[in-house]
């Protein structure tokens, strides 16, 4: 038998005769229609109250005077959310068709989805910056105070927190694209990890991750949220044209009256090159037939006869040990050569100029420019051992020199390490060794490049 | 595309360093005798360089490798 809508009690179909009347179980009882309704059923007056229907589930027809058998009220329950203790308005919140209007009534805005632009409550003001340069970067301004800074880039974006944002400045970063947001301190600013003693967790953990910049005092912050350490990678180098461009690091104290030091890095020449790095009393450059190395104004050719092709990356390690210079190439623990150069110590009392892509002549003027690319220049105040060479080269990959790895055990002697683009922004080449670090400056058009070893 | 010009050292005061790729007057490359200076720029030639001979990268490298611009090792 098909369902039948009951508009009045007179419409209820009885089966089994008048003495054992039963309501057809498939009939639907509309609550509004039967509330306090008095009608005639087979000549008998019946009264039905809503409370009778709401009191029990399923409702027994016996509760309705004159009805003897149970009525299935599955359809009834669908009609009244009160049966579940949910208000009518509450029911609209969980109903797809009404949810939008209900959320609006509550001031919640539209429903959130992970990829929607309204992922955040509309009460939170958002702002964004245009990241530019290589690598992508921007600097915060006070306009971001109390706001969510959304970053939607494919590549990682480096955000510099400058001084002067004001006491109490705070904001959050949300990574909308694949590119992670790396929060780093500008000069005069401290950005620490929320958990003391941990490596700075200053990078958003992935797409839709949020990171909060929390002030602890003026120009001092901690970052907290869905964070991770900046993944170690090598995405940039510095490119120089061999005309007049170079990277200027000022003077390096590690070259002052020392008897031992080591310098390492990667280079790729574009044309027959000159100074890979240098100062007034020292320089180092590859030629088509070996390396020319000078210290304290004495020059030696090391690895003579070795041909270095243009447009190929090479890794070098130069060690200086009480007057003897040794050069290792591409991780080979057998050096390409050694030579006695000058005497036991450098002769500068205040360090020497340090340029990458040029040397310095009298007065610090640049000279002998390098054409090509340079990456990952590091200086130790100790002699790198031959057993360490292979693990620093690491089968033609760039490693984190701040941590020992395999046979590389000299990380504690690392005094300078410039990554030439990775973690840098603007024209500054940041020293990754923060204690006593010396930052460099891209000069005369030297630029960060995505060419890497 | 970078374009190169050579000016007299006496003309440095007329250089607008916002219009060229050189960082400042303190970082310029001088000829060996100090009488000339190298400049480079991208895009339109700056007004203060109008009339100067322009060189490509390969052309300027050839010039800079000559004795007028490159001395043997300087102590």
Short mmCIF file of C-alpha atoms in Angstrom, two decimals:
data_model
loop_
_atom_site.label_atom_id
_atom_site.label_comp_id
_atom_site.label_asym_id
_atom_site.label_seq_id
_atom_site.Cartn_x
_atom_site.Cartn_y
_atom_site.Cartn_z
CA UNK A 1 0.00 0.00 0.00
CA UNK A 2 1.31 3.40 -0.91
CA UNK A 3 1.94 6.14 1.67
CA UNK A 4 -0.87 8.57 2.23
CA UNK A 5 -0.68 12.01 3.73
CA UNK A 6 -3.05 12.43 6.67
CA UNK A 7 -4.63 15.87 6.87
CA UNK A 8 -7.11 14.97 9.52
CA UNK A 9 -7.77 12.01 11.70
CA UNK A 10 -10.73 11.17 9.53
CA UNK A 11 -8.31 10.33 6.77
CA UNK A 12 -6.57 7.56 8.75
CA UNK A 13 -7.13 4.20 7.13
CA UNK A 14 -8.07 1.40 9.43
CA UNK A 15 -7.35 -2.18 8.81
CA UNK A 16 -8.69 -5.21 10.70
CA UNK A 17 -12.18 -3.86 11.29
CA UNK A 18 -13.59 -1.35 13.74
CA UNK A 19 -13.11 -3.50 16.87
CA UNK A 20 -9.37 -4.00 16.31
CA UNK A 21 -8.56 -0.87 14.48
CA UNK A 22 -4.99 -0.37 13.38
CA UNK A 23 -3.47 2.53 11.64
CA UNK A 24 -1.81 1.66 8.40
CA UNK A 25 1.91 1.79 9.32
CA UNK A 26 2.81 3.49 6.08
CA UNK A 27 0.56 6.45 6.59
CA UNK A 28 2.22 9.80 7.43
CA UNK A 29 0.97 11.82 10.35
CA UNK A 30 1.63 15.55 9.81
CA UNK A 31 2.22 16.96 13.26
CA UNK A 32 0.86 20.40 12.59
CA UNK A 33 -2.32 18.97 11.27
CA UNK A 34 -3.03 16.73 14.20
CA UNK A 35 -2.08 19.08 17.01
CA UNK A 36 -5.02 19.13 19.37
CA UNK A 37 -7.19 17.93 16.59
CA UNK A 38 -10.54 16.56 17.35
CA UNK A 39 -12.10 14.48 14.69
CA UNK A 40 -14.25 11.55 14.00
CA UNK A 41 -12.78 8.15 13.43
CA UNK A 42 -15.33 5.49 12.57
CA UNK A 43 -17.79 7.46 14.63
CA UNK A 44 -15.47 7.83 17.60
CA UNK A 45 -14.07 11.17 18.64
CA UNK A 46 -10.30 11.10 18.96
CA UNK A 47 -7.91 13.66 20.39
CA UNK A 48 -4.24 13.69 19.56
CA UNK A 49 -1.63 15.91 21.25
CA UNK A 50 1.82 16.69 19.90
CA UNK A 51 3.34 15.82 23.28
CA UNK A 52 2.09 12.31 22.80
CA UNK A 53 4.04 12.04 19.61
CA UNK A 54 7.23 13.68 20.97
CA UNK A 55 7.40 11.79 24.22
CA UNK A 56 8.50 8.49 22.84
CA UNK A 57 10.22 7.20 19.76
CA UNK A 58 8.87 5.19 18.23
CA UNK A 59 5.52 6.37 19.32
CA UNK A 60 3.09 3.69 20.26
CA UNK A 61 -0.24 4.08 18.67
CA UNK A 62 -1.55 3.04 22.03
CA UNK A 63 -0.50 6.46 23.31
CA UNK A 64 -2.99 7.92 20.94
CA UNK A 65 -6.34 7.24 22.32
CA UNK A 66 -8.25 4.80 20.17
CA UNK A 67 -5.27 3.54 18.23
CA UNK A 68 -4.02 0.11 19.22
CA UNK A 69 -0.91 -0.71 17.28
CA UNK A 70 2.52 0.77 16.77
CA UNK A 71 3.07 3.34 14.10
CA UNK A 72 6.37 3.61 12.43
CA UNK A 73 7.39 7.21 12.76
CA UNK A 74 10.59 7.19 10.71
CA UNK A 75 9.15 9.84 8.49
CA UNK A 76 7.97 11.74 11.46
CA UNK A 77 11.50 12.01 12.83
CA UNK A 78 12.66 13.47 9.56
CA UNK A 79 10.09 16.17 9.99
CA UNK A 80 11.05 17.33 13.43
CA UNK A 81 14.60 17.98 14.58
CA UNK A 82 13.24 18.36 18.11
CA UNK A 83 13.07 14.59 18.22
CA UNK A 84 16.89 14.60 18.51
CA UNK A 85 17.14 17.52 20.88
CA UNK A 86 18.37 19.87 18.14
CA UNK A 87 16.70 23.19 17.68
CA UNK A 88 15.17 24.07 14.37
CA UNK A 89 17.93 26.60 13.77
CA UNK A 90 20.54 24.05 14.74
CA UNK A 91 19.15 21.73 12.15
CA UNK A 92 19.76 24.32 9.48
CA UNK A 93 23.45 24.42 10.36
CA UNK A 94 23.88 20.82 9.41
CA UNK A 95 21.69 20.94 6.39
CA UNK A 96 23.67 21.64 3.22
CA UNK A 97 20.95 23.71 1.67
CA UNK A 98 20.58 26.04 4.64
CA UNK A 99 24.12 26.09 6.00
CA UNK A 100 25.23 29.19 4.17
CA UNK A 101 22.34 31.31 5.44
CA UNK A 102 22.70 29.94 8.95
CA UNK A 103 26.43 30.72 9.05
CA UNK A 104 25.69 34.21 7.86
CA UNK A 105 23.21 34.63 10.69
CA UNK A 106 25.93 33.64 13.11
CA UNK A 107 28.50 35.93 11.43
CA UNK A 108 30.73 33.04 10.46
CA UNK A 109 30.96 33.85 6.80
CA UNK A 110 30.90 31.12 4.23
CA UNK A 111 31.96 27.58 4.87
CA UNK A 112 35.73 26.95 4.87
CA UNK A 113 37.47 24.72 2.40
CA UNK A 114 41.20 24.06 2.35
CA UNK A 115 41.77 25.67 -1.02
CA UNK A 116 39.32 28.51 -0.80
CA UNK A 117 40.41 32.09 -0.42
CA UNK A 118 38.13 32.43 2.59
CA UNK A 119 39.98 29.71 4.45
CA UNK A 120 40.42 32.10 7.34
CA UNK A 121 37.65 33.72 9.28
CA UNK A 122 36.73 36.98 7.67
CA UNK A 123 37.32 38.70 10.96
CA UNK A 124 41.09 38.26 10.41
CA UNK A 125 42.48 40.90 8.10
CA UNK A 126 44.85 39.61 5.48
CA UNK A 127 47.53 41.32 3.49
CA UNK A 128 50.13 40.27 0.99
CA UNK A 129 53.42 41.50 -0.41
CA UNK A 130 54.94 41.21 -3.83
CA UNK A 131 57.95 38.96 -3.54
CA UNK A 132 60.67 39.83 -6.02
CA UNK A 133 64.27 39.17 -6.86
CA UNK A 134 66.36 36.04 -6.96
CA UNK A 135 65.72 34.40 -4.58
CA UNK A 136 62.18 35.66 -4.00
CA UNK A 137 62.04 37.96 -1.01
CA UNK A 138 60.24 40.83 0.64
CA UNK A 139 60.63 42.86 3.79
CA UNK A 140 57.84 43.25 6.32
CA UNK A 141 56.38 46.65 7.06
CA UNK A 142 54.28 47.92 9.94
CA UNK A 143 51.22 47.58 7.68
CA UNK A 144 51.24 43.85 8.45
CA UNK A 145 50.69 44.37 12.16
CA UNK A 146 47.92 42.13 13.53
CA UNK A 147 47.30 40.68 10.10
CA UNK A 148 47.65 37.42 8.26
CA UNK A 149 50.26 37.70 5.52
CA UNK A 150 49.37 35.33 2.73
CA UNK A 151 52.19 34.12 0.49
CA UNK A 152 51.30 32.37 -2.74
CA UNK A 153 54.43 31.48 -4.66
CA UNK A 154 55.81 28.37 -6.32
CA UNK A 155 59.34 28.90 -4.97
CA UNK A 156 60.45 29.59 -1.43
CA UNK A 157 60.04 33.17 -0.27
CA UNK A 158 62.42 34.77 2.21
CA UNK A 159 60.79 37.30 4.51
CA UNK A 160 63.03 39.73 6.32
CA UNK A 161 61.87 41.17 9.63
CA UNK A 162 63.43 44.64 9.83
CA UNK A 163 64.03 46.85 12.82
CA UNK A 164 61.53 49.52 13.79
CA UNK A 165 58.27 47.65 13.32
CA UNK A 166 57.29 48.84 16.75
CA UNK A 167 56.60 47.31 20.13
CA UNK A 168 54.05 44.56 19.99
CA UNK A 169 54.21 44.10 16.24
CA UNK A 170 52.89 40.68 15.34
CA UNK A 171 51.57 38.88 12.33
CA UNK A 172 51.01 35.44 10.90
CA UNK A 173 52.20 33.95 7.65
CA UNK A 174 50.24 31.46 5.62
CA UNK A 175 51.81 29.49 2.80
CA UNK A 176 49.20 29.26 0.06
CA UNK A 177 51.45 27.95 -2.71
CA UNK A 178 54.15 25.33 -2.91
CA UNK A 179 56.88 27.80 -1.97
CA UNK A 180 57.67 27.76 1.74
CA UNK A 181 57.84 30.97 3.75
CA UNK A 182 61.21 31.45 5.45
CA UNK A 183 61.17 34.09 8.19
CA UNK A 184 64.55 35.59 8.90
CA UNK A 185 65.86 38.44 11.00
CA UNK A 186 67.13 41.63 9.48
CA UNK A 187 70.09 43.48 10.89
CA UNK A 188 69.47 44.37 14.53
CA UNK A 189 66.58 41.96 14.90
CA UNK A 190 66.40 38.63 16.70
CA UNK A 191 64.01 35.97 15.43
CA UNK A 192 64.28 32.92 17.64
CA UNK A 193 62.68 29.54 17.77
CA UNK A 194 59.72 29.07 20.05
CA UNK A 195 61.41 26.09 21.64
CA UNK A 196 64.73 27.20 23.16
CA UNK A 197 67.77 25.29 22.07
CA UNK A 198 66.30 24.00 18.85
CA UNK A 199 67.43 24.83 15.40
CA UNK A 200 65.43 27.79 14.26
CA UNK A 201 62.03 26.56 13.17
CA UNK A 202 61.50 29.50 10.91
CA UNK A 203 59.90 27.98 7.83
CA UNK A 204 56.31 27.05 7.07
CA UNK A 205 55.91 23.29 7.01
CA UNK A 206 54.00 23.06 3.75
CA UNK A 207 51.04 24.29 1.78
CA UNK A 208 48.40 25.97 3.98
CA UNK A 209 50.73 25.91 6.98
CA UNK A 210 50.63 28.96 9.22
CA UNK A 211 53.48 30.53 11.15
CA UNK A 212 53.11 33.19 13.80
CA UNK A 213 55.61 35.96 14.48
CA UNK A 214 55.30 36.71 18.17
CA UNK A 215 56.99 39.71 19.81
CA UNK A 216 58.94 39.23 23.00
CA UNK A 217 60.31 42.78 23.10
CA UNK A 218 61.04 45.48 20.59
CA UNK A 219 62.85 43.95 17.60
CA UNK A 220 62.86 40.55 19.31
CA UNK A 221 60.53 37.80 18.17
CA UNK A 222 59.92 34.10 18.25
CA UNK A 223 58.23 32.14 15.51
CA UNK A 224 55.72 29.46 16.32
CA UNK A 225 53.27 27.41 14.36
CA UNK A 226 53.30 24.76 11.68
CA UNK A 227 57.00 25.20 11.20
CA UNK A 228 60.08 23.33 10.16
CA UNK A 229 63.72 24.12 9.79
CA UNK A 230 64.70 25.60 6.49
CA UNK A 231 65.38 22.55 4.32
CA UNK A 232 68.99 22.39 3.26
CA UNK A 233 69.24 22.84 -0.44
CA UNK A 234 71.37 24.68 -2.91
CA UNK A 235 69.40 26.70 -5.37
CA UNK A 236 71.58 29.70 -6.10
CA UNK A 237 75.09 30.88 -6.85
CA UNK A 238 76.56 34.25 -7.78
CA UNK A 239 77.23 35.06 -11.40
CA UNK A 240 79.87 37.55 -12.48
CA UNK A 241 80.60 38.84 -15.97
CA UNK A 242 84.35 39.44 -15.67
CA UNK A 243 84.01 43.16 -16.42
CA UNK A 244 84.00 44.97 -13.08
CA UNK A 245 81.61 43.03 -10.84
CA UNK A 246 82.52 41.14 -7.69
CA UNK A 247 81.37 40.42 -4.13
CA UNK A 248 82.94 42.63 -1.50
CA UNK A 249 83.46 41.26 2.02
CA UNK A 250 85.61 44.04 3.40
CA UNK A 251 88.41 42.60 5.49
CA UNK A 252 88.63 39.15 7.03
CA UNK A 253 90.20 38.88 10.48
CA UNK A 254 90.97 35.21 9.91
CA UNK A 255 93.78 36.27 7.58
CA UNK A 256 95.55 38.29 10.31
CA UNK A 257 98.84 36.74 11.38
CA UNK A 258 97.60 33.19 11.17
CA UNK A 259 99.60 30.09 10.33
CA UNK A 260 96.74 27.78 9.40
CA UNK A 261 93.52 28.23 7.48
CA UNK A 262 91.52 26.58 4.73
CA UNK A 263 89.28 27.95 2.00
CA UNK A 264 86.81 25.91 -0.04
CA UNK A 265 84.15 26.55 -2.64
CA UNK A 266 82.73 25.84 -6.04
CA UNK A 267 83.50 27.69 -9.26
CA UNK A 268 82.59 27.56 -12.93
CA UNK A 269 84.48 29.70 -15.39
CA UNK A 270 82.91 31.23 -18.46
CA UNK A 271 86.13 32.39 -20.04
CA UNK A 272 89.76 32.15 -19.11
CA UNK A 273 89.42 33.65 -15.67
CA UNK A 274 91.30 35.62 -13.11
CA UNK A 275 90.80 35.98 -9.38
CA UNK A 276 88.33 33.57 -7.91
CA UNK A 277 88.97 35.38 -4.66
CA UNK A 278 91.62 37.64 -3.33
CA UNK A 279 92.84 40.55 -1.28
CA UNK A 280 95.92 42.71 -1.39
CA UNK A 281 98.35 40.06 -0.12
CA UNK A 282 96.67 36.92 -1.35
CA UNK A 283 94.71 35.69 -4.30
CA UNK A 284 93.62 32.43 -5.82
CA UNK A 285 92.56 31.85 -9.34
CA UNK A 286 92.15 29.01 -11.74
CA UNK A 287 93.79 29.12 -15.12
CA UNK A 288 93.68 26.79 -18.06
CA UNK A 289 96.79 25.11 -16.67
CA UNK A 290 96.51 24.92 -12.92
CA UNK A 291 95.96 27.35 -10.07
CA UNK A 292 97.88 30.44 -9.26
CA UNK A 293 98.05 31.11 -5.56
CA UNK A 294 99.60 34.05 -3.80
CA UNK A 295 100.04 34.78 -0.16
CA UNK A 296 102.09 37.51 1.44
CA UNK A 297 102.97 38.67 -2.07
CA UNK A 298 104.66 35.45 -3.05
CA UNK A 299 103.09 33.41 -5.82
CA UNK A 300 103.08 29.72 -6.55
CA UNK A 301 101.51 27.76 -9.35
CA UNK A 302 99.88 24.62 -8.00
CA UNK A 303 98.62 21.80 -10.14
CA UNK A 304 100.43 23.03 -13.22
CA UNK A 305 99.39 21.25 -16.35
CA UNK A 306 95.92 20.45 -15.09
CA UNK A 307 93.29 21.63 -17.55
CA UNK A 308 90.09 23.16 -16.18
CA UNK A 309 87.39 23.44 -18.77
CA UNK A 310 85.04 26.40 -18.92
CA UNK A 311 81.35 25.86 -18.21
CA UNK A 312 81.95 23.03 -15.72
CA UNK A 313 81.67 23.20 -11.96
CA UNK A 314 84.72 22.36 -9.85
CA UNK A 315 85.09 22.08 -6.13
CA UNK A 316 88.31 23.26 -4.54
CA UNK A 317 89.83 23.13 -1.09
CA UNK A 318 92.92 25.19 -0.41
CA UNK A 319 94.75 24.58 2.85
CA UNK A 320 97.54 26.70 4.26
CA UNK A 321 99.69 25.10 6.92
CA UNK A 322 102.65 27.10 8.20
CA UNK A 323 103.92 28.10 4.81
CA UNK A 324 102.70 25.20 2.69
CA UNK A 325 99.70 25.58 0.41
CA UNK A 326 97.87 22.47 -0.79
CA UNK A 327 94.98 22.25 -3.23
CA UNK A 328 92.38 19.48 -3.53
CA UNK A 329 89.97 19.30 -6.46
CA UNK A 330 86.59 17.55 -6.67
CA UNK A 331 86.95 15.56 -3.48
CA UNK A 332 90.07 13.71 -4.45
CA UNK A 333 92.02 13.09 -1.24
CA UNK A 334 95.22 13.21 -3.25
CA UNK A 335 95.97 16.89 -3.76
CA UNK A 336 96.76 18.23 -7.20
CA UNK A 337 99.81 19.78 -5.65
CA UNK A 338 101.46 21.53 -2.74
CA UNK A 339 103.92 24.37 -2.60
CA UNK A 340 105.87 26.28 -0.04
CA UNK A 341 104.69 29.88 -0.10
CA UNK A 342 106.27 32.55 2.04
CA UNK A 343 106.73 31.68 5.69
CA UNK A 344 104.71 30.45 8.58
CA UNK A 345 102.11 33.17 9.00
CA UNK A 346 100.20 35.70 7.00
CA UNK A 347 101.76 39.11 7.39
CA UNK A 348 98.69 41.21 7.89
CA UNK A 349 98.00 42.52 11.37
CA UNK A 350 94.42 43.45 10.68
CA UNK A 351 93.36 40.82 8.25
CA UNK A 352 93.17 41.39 4.54
CA UNK A 353 90.60 42.43 2.03
CA UNK A 354 88.47 39.57 0.82
CA UNK A 355 86.76 39.78 -2.53
CA UNK A 356 85.14 37.00 -4.48
CA UNK A 357 85.38 37.60 -8.20
CA UNK A 358 88.27 40.00 -7.92
CA UNK A 359 91.28 40.71 -5.79
CA UNK A 360 92.30 43.98 -4.22
CA UNK A 361 95.33 46.04 -5.00
CA UNK A 362 96.88 48.84 -3.02
CA UNK A 363 94.22 50.82 -1.25
CA UNK A 364 91.70 48.08 -1.76
CA UNK A 365 90.92 48.89 -5.37
CA UNK A 366 89.56 45.83 -7.18
CA UNK A 367 91.52 44.14 -9.92
CA UNK A 368 91.73 40.94 -12.00
CA UNK A 369 88.03 40.13 -12.36
CA UNK A 370 86.48 36.68 -12.59
CA UNK A 371 84.02 35.63 -15.29
CA UNK A 372 81.74 32.80 -14.24
CA UNK A 373 79.86 31.52 -11.23
CA UNK A 374 80.91 30.97 -7.62
CA UNK A 375 79.13 29.18 -4.80
CA UNK A 376 79.50 28.03 -1.19
CA UNK A 377 82.75 29.76 -0.21
CA UNK A 378 83.89 28.71 3.27
CA UNK A 379 86.84 29.61 5.49
CA UNK A 380 88.14 27.55 8.43
CA UNK A 381 90.84 28.56 10.87
CA UNK A 382 92.31 25.07 10.69
CA UNK A 383 93.76 22.77 8.08
CA UNK A 384 91.19 20.54 6.45
CA UNK A 385 92.56 16.99 6.50
CA UNK A 386 92.80 14.86 3.39
CA UNK A 387 90.38 12.40 4.97
CA UNK A 388 87.72 15.13 5.13
CA UNK A 389 88.02 16.20 1.53
CA UNK A 390 85.84 13.52 0.03
CA UNK A 391 82.96 14.07 2.44
CA UNK A 392 83.01 17.82 1.90
CA UNK A 393 82.77 17.27 -1.84
CA UNK A 394 80.12 14.62 -1.15
CA UNK A 395 80.00 13.19 -4.64
CA UNK A 396 79.40 16.48 -6.33
CA UNK A 397 76.73 17.79 -3.99
CA UNK A 398 76.60 20.70 -1.60
CA UNK A 399 76.51 19.79 2.08
CA UNK A 400 75.73 21.66 5.28
CA UNK A 401 79.20 22.69 6.43
CA UNK A 402 77.91 23.78 9.82
CA UNK A 403 77.46 20.13 10.84
CA UNK A 404 79.98 17.31 10.84
CA UNK A 405 79.20 14.60 8.36
CA UNK A 406 81.11 11.37 7.82
CA UNK A 407 84.79 12.13 7.94
CA UNK A 408 84.16 15.86 7.92
CA UNK A 409 84.87 16.87 11.51
CA UNK A 410 85.93 20.50 11.20
CA UNK A 411 82.57 22.22 11.52
CA UNK A 412 83.56 23.77 14.84
CA UNK A 413 86.47 25.51 13.06
CA UNK A 414 84.24 27.00 10.39
CA UNK A 415 84.60 30.79 10.62
CA UNK A 416 82.82 31.96 7.48
CA UNK A 417 80.39 30.32 5.11
CA UNK A 418 78.65 32.21 2.36
CA UNK A 419 76.00 30.36 0.38
CA UNK A 420 75.76 32.92 -2.41
CA UNK A 421 72.02 33.25 -2.74
CA UNK A 422 70.47 30.58 -0.56
CA UNK A 423 68.89 32.41 2.37
CA UNK A 424 70.10 35.74 1.01
CA UNK A 425 68.11 38.68 -0.25
CA UNK A 426 68.71 41.97 -1.96
CA UNK A 427 72.41 42.56 -2.56
CA UNK A 428 73.60 41.01 0.71
CA UNK A 429 75.53 37.74 0.82
CA UNK A 430 74.95 36.60 4.37
CA UNK A 431 77.60 34.85 6.43
CA UNK A 432 75.94 31.70 7.77
CA UNK A 433 78.38 31.67 10.66
CA UNK A 434 76.69 34.24 12.83
CA UNK A 435 79.39 34.59 15.50
CA UNK A 436 81.94 36.95 13.96
CA UNK A 437 80.24 36.71 10.62
CA UNK A 438 81.07 39.07 7.79
CA UNK A 439 78.37 39.73 5.22
CA UNK A 440 79.27 40.46 1.63
CA UNK A 441 77.75 42.85 -0.91
CA UNK A 442 77.01 42.19 -4.55
CA UNK A 443 78.94 44.94 -6.28
CA UNK A 444 78.79 46.47 -9.77
CA UNK A 445 76.14 44.14 -11.12
CA UNK A 446 77.16 40.77 -9.67
CA UNK A 447 73.92 38.84 -9.27
CA UNK A 448 72.36 35.76 -7.73
CA UNK A 449 71.82 33.03 -10.28
CA UNK A 450 69.98 29.72 -10.35
CA UNK A 451 73.04 28.04 -11.83
CA UNK A 452 74.30 25.60 -9.20
CA UNK A 453 76.79 22.77 -8.81
CA UNK B 1 71.34 42.95 -22.34
CA UNK B 2 74.12 44.91 -20.77
CA UNK B 3 75.75 47.75 -22.61
CA UNK B 4 79.17 49.14 -21.74
CA UNK B 5 80.71 52.57 -22.15
CA UNK B 6 84.04 54.08 -21.18
CA UNK B 7 84.19 57.58 -19.79
CA UNK B 8 86.97 59.84 -18.62
CA UNK B 9 87.69 59.73 -14.93
CA UNK B 10 86.96 63.46 -14.82
CA UNK B 11 83.34 62.75 -15.77
CA UNK B 12 82.57 60.61 -12.75
CA UNK B 13 80.81 63.47 -11.00
CA UNK B 14 78.16 63.47 -13.73
CA UNK B 15 77.29 59.81 -13.24
CA UNK B 16 73.90 58.99 -11.75
CA UNK B 17 74.57 55.66 -10.06
CA UNK B 18 70.87 54.85 -10.02
CA UNK B 19 71.06 54.60 -13.83
CA UNK B 20 74.07 52.30 -14.12
CA UNK B 21 74.93 48.90 -12.65
CA UNK B 22 78.02 50.11 -10.84
CA UNK B 23 77.42 50.43 -7.11
CA UNK B 24 79.20 53.71 -6.40
CA UNK B 25 82.14 55.87 -7.33
CA UNK B 26 84.22 53.89 -4.85
CA UNK B 27 83.80 50.58 -6.70
CA UNK B 28 84.55 51.66 -10.26
CA UNK B 29 87.04 49.93 -12.48
CA UNK B 30 89.75 52.30 -13.66
CA UNK B 31 92.20 51.89 -16.51
CA UNK B 32 95.75 51.12 -15.48
CA UNK B 33 96.77 54.78 -15.69
CA UNK B 34 93.61 55.86 -13.88
CA UNK B 35 92.40 58.10 -16.69
CA UNK B 36 89.34 56.11 -17.77
CA UNK B 37 86.42 54.38 -16.04
CA UNK B 38 84.11 51.55 -17.10
CA UNK B 39 80.34 51.83 -16.77
CA UNK B 40 77.52 49.48 -17.78
CA UNK B 41 73.76 49.67 -17.88
CA UNK B 42 70.71 47.76 -19.03
CA UNK B 43 67.98 49.20 -21.23
CA UNK B 44 67.95 52.77 -22.45
CA UNK B 45 71.19 54.67 -22.49
CA UNK B 46 71.22 57.14 -19.61
CA UNK B 47 71.09 60.78 -20.63
CA UNK B 48 74.48 61.59 -19.14
CA UNK B 49 76.09 58.94 -21.35
CA UNK B 50 74.59 60.10 -24.66
CA UNK B 51 77.18 60.20 -27.39
CA UNK B 52 79.49 57.68 -25.74
CA UNK B 53 80.59 54.65 -27.74
CA UNK B 54 78.67 51.56 -26.69
CA UNK B 55 80.20 48.09 -26.43
CA UNK B 56 78.82 44.61 -26.07
CA UNK B 57 80.04 42.22 -23.37
CA UNK B 58 82.41 40.38 -25.66
CA UNK B 59 83.73 43.63 -27.08
CA UNK B 60 84.41 45.13 -23.68
CA UNK B 61 86.11 41.97 -22.40
CA UNK B 62 88.50 42.20 -25.32
CA UNK B 63 89.25 45.81 -24.49
CA UNK B 64 89.59 45.13 -20.76
CA UNK B 65 92.06 42.31 -21.34
CA UNK B 66 94.45 44.69 -23.08
CA UNK B 67 97.36 46.42 -21.37
CA UNK B 68 95.44 49.69 -21.03
CA UNK B 69 93.10 48.04 -18.55
CA UNK B 70 94.93 45.00 -17.21
CA UNK B 71 98.42 45.05 -15.81
CA UNK B 72 100.37 42.01 -14.85
CA UNK B 73 100.05 41.09 -11.23
CA UNK B 74 100.04 44.15 -9.06
CA UNK B 75 101.68 43.87 -5.68
#
